[in-house]
Amino acid sequence: MEIDKNKIDDAVLALLFHSLGRDGRSWKSFDWGAMNRVHEKRFISNPFGKAKSVVLTDEGIERSEQLFRTLFCKPE
């Protein structure tokens, strides 16, 4: 089985939206490889460090909400 890492990254970004606070921070308790790839796509701040959260960029917040709605919300 070949894993589509882009789909993994999209799911991680959508789940970051789920725990997103008003300050633009989200808990970073996801796979380090995926977090690094999401960072390389410029959706979040650098995930490496002592902080337990990352900051989503404006583009990251917008994309994460779109993905969250697509992947996890029931149709209205």
PDB file of C-alpha atoms in Angstrom:
ATOM      1  CA  MET A   1       0.000   0.000   0.000  1.00  0.00           C
ATOM      2  CA  GLU A   2       1.362   3.410  -0.955  1.00  0.00           C
ATOM      3  CA  ILE A   3       0.476   6.272   1.381  1.00  0.00           C
ATOM      4  CA  ASP A   4      -0.502   9.649  -0.074  1.00  0.00           C
ATOM      5  CA  LYS A   5       1.352  11.989   2.293  1.00  0.00           C
ATOM      6  CA  ASN A   6      -0.522  15.000   0.912  1.00  0.00           C
ATOM      7  CA  LYS A   7      -3.787  13.498   2.188  1.00  0.00           C
ATOM      8  CA  ILE A   8      -2.168  12.893   5.591  1.00  0.00           C
ATOM      9  CA  ASP A   9      -1.006  16.524   5.634  1.00  0.00           C
ATOM     10  CA  ASP A  10      -4.517  17.728   4.738  1.00  0.00           C
ATOM     11  CA  ALA A  11      -6.029  15.679   7.577  1.00  0.00           C
ATOM     12  CA  VAL A  12      -3.451  17.021  10.068  1.00  0.00           C
ATOM     13  CA  LEU A  13      -4.153  20.591   8.956  1.00  0.00           C
ATOM     14  CA  ALA A  14      -7.918  20.001   9.289  1.00  0.00           C
ATOM     15  CA  LEU A  15      -7.427  18.604  12.806  1.00  0.00           C
ATOM     16  CA  LEU A  16      -5.286  21.616  13.725  1.00  0.00           C
ATOM     17  CA  PHE A  17      -8.362  23.723  12.943  1.00  0.00           C
ATOM     18  CA  HIS A  18     -10.358  21.594  15.394  1.00  0.00           C
ATOM     19  CA  SER A  19      -8.171  22.768  18.299  1.00  0.00           C
ATOM     20  CA  LEU A  20      -7.521  26.285  16.960  1.00  0.00           C
ATOM     21  CA  GLY A  21      -7.781  29.053  19.539  1.00  0.00           C
ATOM     22  CA  ARG A  22      -8.680  32.679  18.993  1.00  0.00           C
ATOM     23  CA  ASP A  23      -4.987  33.544  19.138  1.00  0.00           C
ATOM     24  CA  GLY A  24      -4.272  31.427  16.036  1.00  0.00           C
ATOM     25  CA  ARG A  25      -2.528  28.686  18.052  1.00  0.00           C
ATOM     26  CA  SER A  26      -3.275  24.974  17.898  1.00  0.00           C
ATOM     27  CA  TRP A  27      -1.917  21.958  19.803  1.00  0.00           C
ATOM     28  CA  LYS A  28       0.842  20.219  17.889  1.00  0.00           C
ATOM     29  CA  SER A  29       0.433  16.614  19.000  1.00  0.00           C
ATOM     30  CA  PHE A  30       0.626  15.063  15.535  1.00  0.00           C
ATOM     31  CA  ASP A  31       3.211  13.070  13.606  1.00  0.00           C
ATOM     32  CA  TRP A  32       6.432  15.099  13.347  1.00  0.00           C
ATOM     33  CA  GLY A  33       6.921  14.285   9.674  1.00  0.00           C
ATOM     34  CA  ALA A  34       3.450  15.535   8.804  1.00  0.00           C
ATOM     35  CA  MET A  35       3.870  18.628  10.990  1.00  0.00           C
ATOM     36  CA  ASN A  36       7.150  19.423   9.228  1.00  0.00           C
ATOM     37  CA  ARG A  37       5.551  19.042   5.785  1.00  0.00           C
ATOM     38  CA  VAL A  38       2.646  21.321   6.798  1.00  0.00           C
ATOM     39  CA  HIS A  39       5.256  23.837   8.013  1.00  0.00           C
ATOM     40  CA  GLU A  40       7.140  23.565   4.709  1.00  0.00           C
ATOM     41  CA  LYS A  41       3.866  24.407   2.935  1.00  0.00           C
ATOM     42  CA  ARG A  42       3.814  27.602   5.066  1.00  0.00           C
ATOM     43  CA  PHE A  43       0.535  26.844   6.864  1.00  0.00           C
ATOM     44  CA  ILE A  44       2.025  26.798  10.398  1.00  0.00           C
ATOM     45  CA  SER A  45       4.954  28.176  12.352  1.00  0.00           C
ATOM     46  CA  ASN A  46       7.978  25.978  12.997  1.00  0.00           C
ATOM     47  CA  PRO A  47       6.681  22.928  14.927  1.00  0.00           C
ATOM     48  CA  PHE A  48      10.056  22.104  16.489  1.00  0.00           C
ATOM     49  CA  GLY A  49      10.738  23.575  19.896  1.00  0.00           C
ATOM     50  CA  LYS A  50       9.502  23.494  23.466  1.00  0.00           C
ATOM     51  CA  ALA A  51       6.121  25.124  22.825  1.00  0.00           C
ATOM     52  CA  LYS A  52       3.188  22.705  22.874  1.00  0.00           C
ATOM     53  CA  SER A  53       1.364  24.609  20.162  1.00  0.00           C
ATOM     54  CA  VAL A  54       1.998  26.113  16.735  1.00  0.00           C
ATOM     55  CA  VAL A  55       0.695  29.298  15.146  1.00  0.00           C
ATOM     56  CA  LEU A  56      -1.312  28.919  11.953  1.00  0.00           C
ATOM     57  CA  THR A  57      -0.681  31.475   9.224  1.00  0.00           C
ATOM     58  CA  ASP A  58      -3.682  33.351   7.806  1.00  0.00           C
ATOM     59  CA  GLU A  59      -3.565  31.022   4.796  1.00  0.00           C
ATOM     60  CA  GLY A  60      -3.246  28.052   7.148  1.00  0.00           C
ATOM     61  CA  ILE A  61      -6.343  29.071   9.112  1.00  0.00           C
ATOM     62  CA  GLU A  62      -8.373  29.465   5.917  1.00  0.00           C
ATOM     63  CA  ARG A  63      -7.170  26.168   4.413  1.00  0.00           C
ATOM     64  CA  SER A  64      -7.567  24.266   7.684  1.00  0.00           C
ATOM     65  CA  GLU A  65     -11.188  25.388   8.011  1.00  0.00           C
ATOM     66  CA  GLN A  66     -11.957  24.348   4.417  1.00  0.00           C
ATOM     67  CA  LEU A  67     -10.399  20.935   4.998  1.00  0.00           C
ATOM     68  CA  PHE A  68     -12.136  20.479   8.349  1.00  0.00           C
ATOM     69  CA  ARG A  69     -15.533  21.205   6.800  1.00  0.00           C
ATOM     70  CA  THR A  70     -14.821  18.879   3.848  1.00  0.00           C
ATOM     71  CA  LEU A  71     -13.446  15.976   5.878  1.00  0.00           C
ATOM     72  CA  PHE A  72     -15.424  16.092   9.118  1.00  0.00           C
ATOM     73  CA  CYS A  73     -18.700  18.006   8.795  1.00  0.00           C
ATOM     74  CA  LYS A  74     -22.062  16.617   7.767  1.00  0.00           C
ATOM     75  CA  PRO A  75     -23.717  18.320   4.774  1.00  0.00           C
ATOM     76  CA  GLU A  76     -26.085  21.126   5.761  1.00  0.00           C
TER      77      GLU A  76
END
